[in-house]
Tab-separated table of C-alpha atoms and ligand atoms in Angstrom:
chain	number	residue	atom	x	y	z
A	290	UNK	CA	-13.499	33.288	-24.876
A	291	UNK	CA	-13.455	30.051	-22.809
A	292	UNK	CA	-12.180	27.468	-22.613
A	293	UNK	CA	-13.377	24.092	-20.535
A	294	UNK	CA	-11.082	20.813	-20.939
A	295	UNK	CA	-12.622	17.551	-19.794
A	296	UNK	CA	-10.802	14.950	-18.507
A	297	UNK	CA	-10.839	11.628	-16.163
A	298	UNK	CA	-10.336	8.033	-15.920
A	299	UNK	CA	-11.696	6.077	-19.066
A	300	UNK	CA	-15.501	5.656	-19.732
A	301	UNK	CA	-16.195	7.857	-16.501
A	302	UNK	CA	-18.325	10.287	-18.889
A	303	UNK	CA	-16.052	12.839	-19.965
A	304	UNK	CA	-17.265	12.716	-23.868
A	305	UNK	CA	-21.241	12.851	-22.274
A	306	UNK	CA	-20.535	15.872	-19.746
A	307	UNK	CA	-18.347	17.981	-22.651
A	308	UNK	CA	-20.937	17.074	-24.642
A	309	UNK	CA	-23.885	17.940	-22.548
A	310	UNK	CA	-22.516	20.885	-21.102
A	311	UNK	CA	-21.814	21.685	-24.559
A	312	UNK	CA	-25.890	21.736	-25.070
A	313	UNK	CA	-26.385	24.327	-22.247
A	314	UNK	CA	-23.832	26.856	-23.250
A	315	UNK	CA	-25.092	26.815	-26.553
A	316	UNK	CA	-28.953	26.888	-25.156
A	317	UNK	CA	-27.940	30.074	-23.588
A	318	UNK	CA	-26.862	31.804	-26.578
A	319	UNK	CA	-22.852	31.318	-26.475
A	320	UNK	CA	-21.590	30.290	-30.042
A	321	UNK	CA	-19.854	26.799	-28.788
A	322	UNK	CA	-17.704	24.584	-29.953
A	323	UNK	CA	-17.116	21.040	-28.856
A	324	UNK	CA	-14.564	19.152	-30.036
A	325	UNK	CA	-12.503	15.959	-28.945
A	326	UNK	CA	-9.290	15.152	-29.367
A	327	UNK	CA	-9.462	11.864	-28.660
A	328	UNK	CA	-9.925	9.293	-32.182
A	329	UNK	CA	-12.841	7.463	-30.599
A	330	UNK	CA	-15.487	9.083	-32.395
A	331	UNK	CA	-17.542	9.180	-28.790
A	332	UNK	CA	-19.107	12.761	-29.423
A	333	UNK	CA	-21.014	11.935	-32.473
A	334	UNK	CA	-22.333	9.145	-30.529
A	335	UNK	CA	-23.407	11.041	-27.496
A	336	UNK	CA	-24.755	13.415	-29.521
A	337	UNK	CA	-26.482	11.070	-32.212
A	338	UNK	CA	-25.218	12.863	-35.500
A	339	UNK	CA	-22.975	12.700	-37.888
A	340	UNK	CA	-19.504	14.571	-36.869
A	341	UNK	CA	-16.709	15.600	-39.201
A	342	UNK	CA	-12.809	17.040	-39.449
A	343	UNK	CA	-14.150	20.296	-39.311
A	344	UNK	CA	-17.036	21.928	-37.198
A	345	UNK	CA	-20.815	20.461	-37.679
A	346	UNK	CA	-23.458	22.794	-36.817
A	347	UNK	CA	-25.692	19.923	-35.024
A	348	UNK	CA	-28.255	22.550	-33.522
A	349	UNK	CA	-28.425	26.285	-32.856
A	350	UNK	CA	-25.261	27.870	-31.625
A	351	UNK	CA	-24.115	24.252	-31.160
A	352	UNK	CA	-20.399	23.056	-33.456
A	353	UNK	CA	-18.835	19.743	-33.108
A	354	UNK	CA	-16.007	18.518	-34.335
A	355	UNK	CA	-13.521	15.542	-33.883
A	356	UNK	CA	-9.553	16.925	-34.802
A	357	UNK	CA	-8.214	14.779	-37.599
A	358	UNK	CA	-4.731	14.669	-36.230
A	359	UNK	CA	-3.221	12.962	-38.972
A	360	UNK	CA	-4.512	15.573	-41.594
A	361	UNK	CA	-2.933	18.394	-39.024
A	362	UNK	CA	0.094	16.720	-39.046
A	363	UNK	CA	0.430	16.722	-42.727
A	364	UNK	CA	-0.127	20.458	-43.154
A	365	UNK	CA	2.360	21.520	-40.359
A	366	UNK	CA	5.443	18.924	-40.851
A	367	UNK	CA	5.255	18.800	-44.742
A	368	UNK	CA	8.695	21.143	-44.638
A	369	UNK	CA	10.469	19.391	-41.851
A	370	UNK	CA	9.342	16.097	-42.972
A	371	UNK	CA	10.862	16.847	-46.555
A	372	UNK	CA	14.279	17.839	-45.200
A	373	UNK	CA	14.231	14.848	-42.849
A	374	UNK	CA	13.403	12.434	-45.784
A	375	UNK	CA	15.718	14.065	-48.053
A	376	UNK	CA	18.604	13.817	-45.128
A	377	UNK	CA	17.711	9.787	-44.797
A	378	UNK	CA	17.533	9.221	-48.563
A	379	UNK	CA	21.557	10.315	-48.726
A	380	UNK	CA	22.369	8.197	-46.087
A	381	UNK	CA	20.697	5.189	-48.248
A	382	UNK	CA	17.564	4.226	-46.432
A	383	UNK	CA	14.542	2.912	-47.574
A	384	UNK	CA	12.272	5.496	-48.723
A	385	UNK	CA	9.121	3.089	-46.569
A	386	UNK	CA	11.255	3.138	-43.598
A	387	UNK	CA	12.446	6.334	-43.540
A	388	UNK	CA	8.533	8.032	-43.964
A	389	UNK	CA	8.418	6.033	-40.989
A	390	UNK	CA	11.298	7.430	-38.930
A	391	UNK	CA	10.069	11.177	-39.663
A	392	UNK	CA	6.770	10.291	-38.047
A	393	UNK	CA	7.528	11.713	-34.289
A	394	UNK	CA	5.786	10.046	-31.630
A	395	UNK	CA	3.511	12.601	-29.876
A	396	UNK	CA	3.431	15.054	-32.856
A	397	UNK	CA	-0.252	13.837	-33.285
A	398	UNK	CA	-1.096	14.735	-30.397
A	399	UNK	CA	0.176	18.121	-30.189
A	400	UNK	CA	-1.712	18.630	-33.224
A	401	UNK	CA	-4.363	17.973	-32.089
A	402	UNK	CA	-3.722	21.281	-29.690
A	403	UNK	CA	-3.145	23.162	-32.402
A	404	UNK	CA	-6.541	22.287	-34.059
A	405	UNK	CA	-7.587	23.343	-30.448
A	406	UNK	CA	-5.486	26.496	-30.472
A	407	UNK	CA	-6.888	27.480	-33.808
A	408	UNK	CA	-10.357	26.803	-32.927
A	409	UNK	CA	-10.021	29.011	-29.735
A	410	UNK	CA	-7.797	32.194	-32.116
A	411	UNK	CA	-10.910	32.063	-35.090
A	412	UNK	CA	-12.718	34.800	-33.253
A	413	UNK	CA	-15.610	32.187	-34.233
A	414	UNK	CA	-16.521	31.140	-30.862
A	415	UNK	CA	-17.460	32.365	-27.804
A	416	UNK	CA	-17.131	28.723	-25.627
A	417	UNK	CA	-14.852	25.988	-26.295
A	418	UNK	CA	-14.982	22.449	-24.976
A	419	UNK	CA	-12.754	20.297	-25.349
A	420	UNK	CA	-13.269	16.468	-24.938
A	421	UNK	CA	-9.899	15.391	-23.691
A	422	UNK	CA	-8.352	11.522	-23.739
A	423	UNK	CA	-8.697	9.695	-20.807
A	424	UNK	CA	-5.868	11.156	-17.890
A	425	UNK	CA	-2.310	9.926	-18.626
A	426	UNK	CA	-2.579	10.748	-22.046
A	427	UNK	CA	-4.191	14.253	-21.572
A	428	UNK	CA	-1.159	14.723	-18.829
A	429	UNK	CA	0.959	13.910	-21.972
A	430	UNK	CA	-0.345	16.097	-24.037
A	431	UNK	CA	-0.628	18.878	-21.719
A	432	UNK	CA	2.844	18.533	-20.652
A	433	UNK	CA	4.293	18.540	-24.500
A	434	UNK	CA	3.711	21.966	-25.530
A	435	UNK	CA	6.412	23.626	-22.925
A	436	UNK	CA	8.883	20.296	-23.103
A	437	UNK	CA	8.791	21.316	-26.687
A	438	UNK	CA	9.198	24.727	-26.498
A	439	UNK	CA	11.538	24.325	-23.990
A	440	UNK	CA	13.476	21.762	-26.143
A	441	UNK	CA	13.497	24.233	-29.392
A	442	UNK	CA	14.332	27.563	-27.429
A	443	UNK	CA	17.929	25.515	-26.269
A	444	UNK	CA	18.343	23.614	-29.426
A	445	UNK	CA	17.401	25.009	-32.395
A	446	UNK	CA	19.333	28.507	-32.423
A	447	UNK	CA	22.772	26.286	-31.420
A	448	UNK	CA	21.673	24.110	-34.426
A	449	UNK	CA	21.099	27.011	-36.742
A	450	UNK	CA	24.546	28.429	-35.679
A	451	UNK	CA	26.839	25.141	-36.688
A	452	UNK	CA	24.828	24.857	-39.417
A	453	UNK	CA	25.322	28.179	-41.252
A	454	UNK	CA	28.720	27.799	-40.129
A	455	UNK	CA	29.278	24.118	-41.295
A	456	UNK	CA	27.253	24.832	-44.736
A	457	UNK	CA	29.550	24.933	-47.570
A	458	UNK	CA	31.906	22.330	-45.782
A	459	UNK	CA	29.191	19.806	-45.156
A	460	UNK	CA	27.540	20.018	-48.632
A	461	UNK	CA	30.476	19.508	-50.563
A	462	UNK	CA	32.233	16.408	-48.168
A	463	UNK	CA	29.194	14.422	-47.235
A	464	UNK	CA	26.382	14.869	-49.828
A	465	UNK	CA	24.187	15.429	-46.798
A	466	UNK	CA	21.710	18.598	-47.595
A	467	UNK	CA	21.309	21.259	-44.642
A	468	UNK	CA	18.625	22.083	-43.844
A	469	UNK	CA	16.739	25.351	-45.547
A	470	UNK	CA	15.543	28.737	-43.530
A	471	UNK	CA	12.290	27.343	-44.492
A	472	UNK	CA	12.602	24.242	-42.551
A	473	UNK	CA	13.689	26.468	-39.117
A	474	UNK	CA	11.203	28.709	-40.205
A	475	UNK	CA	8.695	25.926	-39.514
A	476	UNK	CA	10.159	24.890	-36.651
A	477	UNK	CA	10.064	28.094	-34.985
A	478	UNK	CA	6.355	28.871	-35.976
A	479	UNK	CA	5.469	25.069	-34.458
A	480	UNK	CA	7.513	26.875	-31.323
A	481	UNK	CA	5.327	30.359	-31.504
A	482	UNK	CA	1.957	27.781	-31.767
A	483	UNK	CA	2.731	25.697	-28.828
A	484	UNK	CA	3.854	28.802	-26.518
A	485	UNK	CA	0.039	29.793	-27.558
A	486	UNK	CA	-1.306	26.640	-26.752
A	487	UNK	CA	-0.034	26.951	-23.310
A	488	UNK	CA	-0.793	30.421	-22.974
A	489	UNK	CA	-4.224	29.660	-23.951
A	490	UNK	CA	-4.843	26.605	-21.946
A	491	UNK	CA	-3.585	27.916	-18.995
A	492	UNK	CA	-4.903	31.629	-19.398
A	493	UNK	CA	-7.851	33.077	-17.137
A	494	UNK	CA	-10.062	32.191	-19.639
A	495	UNK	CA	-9.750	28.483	-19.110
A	496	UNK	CA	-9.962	25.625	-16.307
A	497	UNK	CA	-9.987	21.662	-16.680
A	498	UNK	CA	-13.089	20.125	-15.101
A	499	UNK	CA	-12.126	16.618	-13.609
A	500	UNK	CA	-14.243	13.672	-14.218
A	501	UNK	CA	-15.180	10.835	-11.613
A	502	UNK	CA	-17.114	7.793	-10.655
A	503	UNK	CA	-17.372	7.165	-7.380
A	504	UNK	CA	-15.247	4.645	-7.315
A	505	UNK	CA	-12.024	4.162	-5.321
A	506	UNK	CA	-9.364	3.140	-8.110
A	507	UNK	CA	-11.114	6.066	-10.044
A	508	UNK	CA	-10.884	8.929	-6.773
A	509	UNK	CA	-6.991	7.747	-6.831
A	510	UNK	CA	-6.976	8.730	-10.619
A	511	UNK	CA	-8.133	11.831	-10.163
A	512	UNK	CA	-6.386	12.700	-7.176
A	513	UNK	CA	-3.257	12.267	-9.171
A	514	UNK	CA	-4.597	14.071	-11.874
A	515	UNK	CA	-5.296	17.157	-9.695
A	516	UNK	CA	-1.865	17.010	-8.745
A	517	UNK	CA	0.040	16.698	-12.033
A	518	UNK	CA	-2.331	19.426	-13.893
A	519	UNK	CA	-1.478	21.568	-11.120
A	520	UNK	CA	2.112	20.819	-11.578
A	521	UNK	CA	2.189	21.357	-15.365
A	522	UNK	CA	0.225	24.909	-14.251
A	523	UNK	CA	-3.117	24.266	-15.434
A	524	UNK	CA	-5.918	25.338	-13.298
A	525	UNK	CA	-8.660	23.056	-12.122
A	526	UNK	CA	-11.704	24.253	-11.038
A	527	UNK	CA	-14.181	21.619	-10.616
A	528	UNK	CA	-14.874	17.858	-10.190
A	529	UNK	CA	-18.104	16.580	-11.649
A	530	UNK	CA	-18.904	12.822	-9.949
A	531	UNK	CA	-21.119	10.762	-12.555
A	532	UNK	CA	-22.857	7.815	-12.327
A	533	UNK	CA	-24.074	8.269	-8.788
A	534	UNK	CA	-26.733	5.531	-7.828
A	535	UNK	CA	-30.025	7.381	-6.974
A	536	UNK	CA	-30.852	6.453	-3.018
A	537	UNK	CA	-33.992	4.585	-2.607
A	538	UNK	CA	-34.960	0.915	-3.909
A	539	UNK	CA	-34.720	-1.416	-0.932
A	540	UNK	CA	-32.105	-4.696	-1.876
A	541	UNK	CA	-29.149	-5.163	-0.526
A	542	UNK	CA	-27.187	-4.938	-3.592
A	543	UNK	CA	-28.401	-1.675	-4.550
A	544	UNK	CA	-27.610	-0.293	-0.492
A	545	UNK	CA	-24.332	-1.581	-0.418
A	546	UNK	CA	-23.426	0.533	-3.647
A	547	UNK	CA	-25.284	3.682	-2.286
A	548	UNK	CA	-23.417	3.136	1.003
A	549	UNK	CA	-19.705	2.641	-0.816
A	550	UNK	CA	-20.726	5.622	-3.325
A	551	UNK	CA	-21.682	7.743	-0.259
A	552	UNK	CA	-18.459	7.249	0.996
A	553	UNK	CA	-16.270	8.087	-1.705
A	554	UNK	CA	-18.205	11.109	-2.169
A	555	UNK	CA	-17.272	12.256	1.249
A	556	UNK	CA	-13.669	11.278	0.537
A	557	UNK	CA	-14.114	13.598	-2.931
A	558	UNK	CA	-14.938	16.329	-0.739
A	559	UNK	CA	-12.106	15.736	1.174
A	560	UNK	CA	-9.835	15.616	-1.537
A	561	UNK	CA	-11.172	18.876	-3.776
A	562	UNK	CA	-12.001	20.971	-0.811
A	563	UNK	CA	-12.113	23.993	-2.266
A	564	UNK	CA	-13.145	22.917	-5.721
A	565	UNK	CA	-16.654	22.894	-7.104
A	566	UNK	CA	-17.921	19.417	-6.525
A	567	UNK	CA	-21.018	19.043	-8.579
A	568	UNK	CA	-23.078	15.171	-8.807
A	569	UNK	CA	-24.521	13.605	-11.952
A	570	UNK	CA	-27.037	11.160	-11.422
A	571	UNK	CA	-26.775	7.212	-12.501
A	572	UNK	CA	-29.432	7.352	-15.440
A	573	UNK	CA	-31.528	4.216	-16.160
A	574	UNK	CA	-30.158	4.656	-19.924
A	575	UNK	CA	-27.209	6.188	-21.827
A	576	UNK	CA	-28.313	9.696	-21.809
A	577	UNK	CA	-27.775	10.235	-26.037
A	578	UNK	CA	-29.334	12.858	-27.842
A	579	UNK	CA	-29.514	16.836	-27.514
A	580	UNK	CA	-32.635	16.953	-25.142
A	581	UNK	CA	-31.476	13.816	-22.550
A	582	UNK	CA	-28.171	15.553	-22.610
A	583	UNK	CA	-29.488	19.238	-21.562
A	584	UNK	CA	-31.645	17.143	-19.198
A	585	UNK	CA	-28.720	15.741	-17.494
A	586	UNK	CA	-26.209	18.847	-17.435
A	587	UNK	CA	-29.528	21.285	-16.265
A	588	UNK	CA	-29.648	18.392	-12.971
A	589	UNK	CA	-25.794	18.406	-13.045
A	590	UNK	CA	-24.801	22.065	-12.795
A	591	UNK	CA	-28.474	22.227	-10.581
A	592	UNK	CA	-28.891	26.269	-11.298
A	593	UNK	CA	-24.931	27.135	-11.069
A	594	UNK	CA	-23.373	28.502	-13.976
A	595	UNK	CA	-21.605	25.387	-15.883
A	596	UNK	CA	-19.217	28.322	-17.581
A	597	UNK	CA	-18.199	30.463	-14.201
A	598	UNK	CA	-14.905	29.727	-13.339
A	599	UNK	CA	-14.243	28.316	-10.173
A	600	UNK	CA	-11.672	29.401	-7.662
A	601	UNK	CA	-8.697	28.954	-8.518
A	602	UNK	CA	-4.792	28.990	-7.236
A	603	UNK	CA	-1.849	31.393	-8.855
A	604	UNK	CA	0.180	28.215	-10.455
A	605	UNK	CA	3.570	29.979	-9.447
A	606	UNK	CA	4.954	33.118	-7.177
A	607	UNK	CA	7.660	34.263	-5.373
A	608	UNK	CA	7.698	35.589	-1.978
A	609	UNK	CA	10.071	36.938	0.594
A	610	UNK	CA	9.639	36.028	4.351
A	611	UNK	CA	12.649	36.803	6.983
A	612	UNK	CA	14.665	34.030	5.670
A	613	UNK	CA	14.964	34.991	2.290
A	614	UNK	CA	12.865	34.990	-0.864
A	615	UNK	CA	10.978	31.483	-1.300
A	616	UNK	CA	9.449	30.560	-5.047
A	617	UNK	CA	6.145	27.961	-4.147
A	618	UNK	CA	3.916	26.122	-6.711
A	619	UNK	CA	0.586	25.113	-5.898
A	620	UNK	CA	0.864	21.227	-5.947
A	621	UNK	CA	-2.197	19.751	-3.767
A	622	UNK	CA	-2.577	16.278	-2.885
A	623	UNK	CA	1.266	15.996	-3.098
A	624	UNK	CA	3.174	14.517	-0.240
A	625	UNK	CA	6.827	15.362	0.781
A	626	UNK	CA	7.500	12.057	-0.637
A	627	UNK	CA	6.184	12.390	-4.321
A	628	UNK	CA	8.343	15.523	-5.238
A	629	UNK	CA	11.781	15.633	-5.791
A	630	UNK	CA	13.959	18.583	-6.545
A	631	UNK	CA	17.281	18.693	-8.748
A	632	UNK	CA	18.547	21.867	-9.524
A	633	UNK	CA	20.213	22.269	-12.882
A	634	UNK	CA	21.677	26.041	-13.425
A	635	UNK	CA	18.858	28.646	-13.658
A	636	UNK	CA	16.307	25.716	-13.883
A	637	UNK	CA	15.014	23.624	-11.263
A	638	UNK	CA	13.364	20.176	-12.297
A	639	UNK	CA	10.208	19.085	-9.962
A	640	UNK	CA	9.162	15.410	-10.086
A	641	UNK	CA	6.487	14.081	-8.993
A	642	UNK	CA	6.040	10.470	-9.659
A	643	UNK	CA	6.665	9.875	-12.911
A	644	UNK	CA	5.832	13.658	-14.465
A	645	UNK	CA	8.473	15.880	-14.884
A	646	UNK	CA	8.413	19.797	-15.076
A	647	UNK	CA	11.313	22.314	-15.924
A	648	UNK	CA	10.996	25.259	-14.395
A	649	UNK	CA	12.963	28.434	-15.552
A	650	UNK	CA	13.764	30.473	-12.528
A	651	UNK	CA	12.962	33.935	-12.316
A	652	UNK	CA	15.730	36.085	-12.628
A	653	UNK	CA	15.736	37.402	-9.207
A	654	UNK	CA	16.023	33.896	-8.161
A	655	UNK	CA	18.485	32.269	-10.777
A	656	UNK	CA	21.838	33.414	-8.988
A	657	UNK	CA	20.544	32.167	-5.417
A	658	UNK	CA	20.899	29.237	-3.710
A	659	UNK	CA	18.473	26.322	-2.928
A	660	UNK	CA	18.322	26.622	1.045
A	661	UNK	CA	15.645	23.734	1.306
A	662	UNK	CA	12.381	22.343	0.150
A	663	UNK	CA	9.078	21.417	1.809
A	664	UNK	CA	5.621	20.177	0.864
A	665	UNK	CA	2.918	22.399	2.820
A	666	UNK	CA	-0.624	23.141	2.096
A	667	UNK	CA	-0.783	22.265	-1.210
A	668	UNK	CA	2.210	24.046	-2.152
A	669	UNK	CA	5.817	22.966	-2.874
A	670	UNK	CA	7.645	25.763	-1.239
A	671	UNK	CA	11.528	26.037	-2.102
A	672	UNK	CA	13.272	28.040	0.043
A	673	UNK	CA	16.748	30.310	-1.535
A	674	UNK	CA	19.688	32.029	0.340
A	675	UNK	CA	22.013	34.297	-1.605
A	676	UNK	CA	24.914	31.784	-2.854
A	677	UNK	CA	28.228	32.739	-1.282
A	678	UNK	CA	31.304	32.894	-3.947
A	679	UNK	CA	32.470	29.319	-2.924
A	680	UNK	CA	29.174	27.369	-3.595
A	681	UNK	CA	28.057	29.716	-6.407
A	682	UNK	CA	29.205	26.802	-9.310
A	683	UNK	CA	26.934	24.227	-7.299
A	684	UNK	CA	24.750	22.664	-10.271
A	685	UNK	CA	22.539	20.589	-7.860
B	1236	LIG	N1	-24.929	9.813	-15.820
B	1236	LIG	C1	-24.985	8.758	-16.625
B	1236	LIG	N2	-25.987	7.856	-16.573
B	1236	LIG	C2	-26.021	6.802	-17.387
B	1236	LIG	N3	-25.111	6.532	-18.324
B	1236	LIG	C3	-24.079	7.380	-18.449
B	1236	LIG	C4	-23.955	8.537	-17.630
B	1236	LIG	N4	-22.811	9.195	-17.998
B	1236	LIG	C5	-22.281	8.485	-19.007
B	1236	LIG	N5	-23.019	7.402	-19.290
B	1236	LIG	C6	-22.731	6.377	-20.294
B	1236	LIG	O1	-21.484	5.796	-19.984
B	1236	LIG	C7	-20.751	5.454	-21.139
B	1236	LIG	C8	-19.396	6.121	-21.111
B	1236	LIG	O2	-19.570	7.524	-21.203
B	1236	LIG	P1	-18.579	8.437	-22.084
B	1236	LIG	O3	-18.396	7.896	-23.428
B	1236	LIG	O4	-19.104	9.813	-21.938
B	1236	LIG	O5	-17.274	8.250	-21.217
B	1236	LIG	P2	-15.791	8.779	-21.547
B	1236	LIG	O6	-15.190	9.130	-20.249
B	1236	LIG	O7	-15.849	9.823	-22.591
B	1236	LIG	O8	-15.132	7.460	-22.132
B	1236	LIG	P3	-13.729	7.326	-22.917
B	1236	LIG	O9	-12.678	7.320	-21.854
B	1236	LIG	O10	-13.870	6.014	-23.590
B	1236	LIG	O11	-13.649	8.495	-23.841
B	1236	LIG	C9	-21.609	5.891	-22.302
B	1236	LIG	O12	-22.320	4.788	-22.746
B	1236	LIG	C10	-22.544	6.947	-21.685
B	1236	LIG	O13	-23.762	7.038	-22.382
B	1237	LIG	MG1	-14.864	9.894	-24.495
């Protein structure tokens, strides 16, 4: 099955190219599913029905559905939720504030992947689209799932260990009730869920398509975003640049803007060599509606295959040159300056700006040294040396 994720820079047309390219995989007999997981209801209105919680058959092999977070979050955190209230309650506090103080920021979100996740594991579908929120949130939400997981694998079977041990003692002194099997339980299916939603999101199956104006403060955005997907190991494949003013039409005005757009479509180029770069035309109206909407993807895609997946990098891999063996992510865009490095035991944590990703060395590597670090062709490349006995403890 696969899976396309739209995202970009606010109001750059994400919700009407999911939505449209929706139309044509469905026109060509693939059972599709489009769904947002952003609140703005934008889909319905692109597509000029009505859109519910669950998937709306709106035409022929065509679903869409907006993700009720909240209602997602309900079903999956009623146990932890419970033990958490029941925990503040004891300690005194208001039974308003403390519903409050079990609501985790984020969860919503990664709900919302789960609604995705299901979607994608019904065996209903062959296509899924997803309508992502605009960039920094996406990266957000796209990063959660393995912070989580990664969070819960270190935690949680620590936690369950004091607590069986601390049980009887803890009942009896404090008043404070531990936590039931059931509420672990439900932690560690949340765990098995979001180790799917990467899996998923990141499989062969699916790519993110990156959405641009052309626009300068908007080729930055996506630029960055190229970058930081890459980093969190999900595979682009494409940039689609929308809203491109048709040549022709002979005031100045008008020129100027084909001459600027020109330009920062050669600078797109530039910047996703390698990528499939596909133009959407300016349209003298909002392209709403089924038909405008297969008009514009069929003029869009212009005969390629909107569903073929592009080229596309191995996120991670080890190799061994003279030196020694050297581990390199694909990171493009990224300068020498954006990453930084800190090595923390078997895990090594790569920054760039302000995203953060823990990486779990492979075994081969965990016992080795970090010999050095550079930022070539689009790939963070860390170099390792066997660690003599004396700097073996090094952390960093
Ligand atoms: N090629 C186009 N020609 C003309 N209008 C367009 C085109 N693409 C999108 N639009 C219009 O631009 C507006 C924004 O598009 P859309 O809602 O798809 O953006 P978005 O990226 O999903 O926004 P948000 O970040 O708010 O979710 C809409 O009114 C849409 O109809
Ligand atoms: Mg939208």
């Amino acid at each position: 099955m696969r899976i396309l994720l739209f995202t970009g820079k606010g109001g750059v047309g994400k919700s009407t190219l999911a939505a449209a390219t929706a139309c044509v995989s469905a026109a060509a007999g693939h059972r599709t599913l489009v769904l947002s997981t952003d609140a703005a209801h934008s889909l319905a209105d692109a597509l000029g029905g009505e859109v519910g919680t669950e998937p709306t058959e709106v035409s022929t092999n065509l679903w869409v559905q907006h993700v009720d977070a909240q209602l997602r979050f309900e079903q999956s955190w009623r146990d932890i939720q419970r033990y958490l209230l029941s925990v503040l309650d004891v300690a005194g506090v208001d039974p308003v504030a403390a519903e409050e103080l079990t609501v985790i920021p984020g969860a919503e979100e990664v709900l919302a992947l789960l609604e995705v996740r299901a979607q994608a594991r019904s065996g209903r579908w062959d296509v899924l689209v997803v309508d992502c929120a605009p960039t920094a949130e996406t990266l957000r939400l796209l990063a959660l799932p393995e912070a989580l997981g990664w969070y819960i694998d270190r935690v949680l079977p620590m936690e369950r260990r004091i607590v069986k041990a601390l049980k009887p003692v803890l009942t009896r002194a404090a008043g404070v009730p531990m936590p039931e099997d059931s509420v672990f339980d439900a932690i560690e299916r949340l765990h098995a869920e979001l180790d799917d939603v990467r899996a998923l999101l990141t499989g062969p199956e699916s790519s993110v398509r990156l959405v641009l104006t052309p626009e300068s403060v908007v080729l930055a955005e996506a630029r960055r975003a190229y970058t930081n997907l890459s980093l969190f190991g999900y595979r682009v494949d494409a940039a689609i640049v929308n809203r491109v003013f048709p040549d022709g039409g002979a005031d100045e005005w008008r020129s100027a803007w084909v001459e600027s757009q020109q330009r920062i479509l050669h600078d797109a180029a530039d910047s996703f060599a390698g990528l499939k770069i596909w133009t959407s035309v300016y349209r003298d109206r909002e392209p709403v509606g089924p038909e405008e909407l297969t008009a514009l993807a069929l003029e869009t895609y212009d005969n390629s295959d909107p569903l073929a997946i592009g080229a596309t990098h191995s996120s991670m891999r080890v190799s061994t040159n003279d030196a020694g063996p050297v581990l390199s992510l694909y990171l493009p865009l990224a300068t020498q300056e954006d990453v930084r490095l800190v090595r923390k035991g078997d895990e090594i944590v790569v920054s760039v700006a302000s995203y953060r990703r823990l990486l779990t060395l492979p075994s081969g590597l965990a016992r080795h040294r970090v010999a050095g670090a550079r930022v070539h062709a689009g790939e963070l490349q860390i170099r390792f040396a066997e660690a003599s006995p004396e700097t073996s403890k090094e952390t960093t």
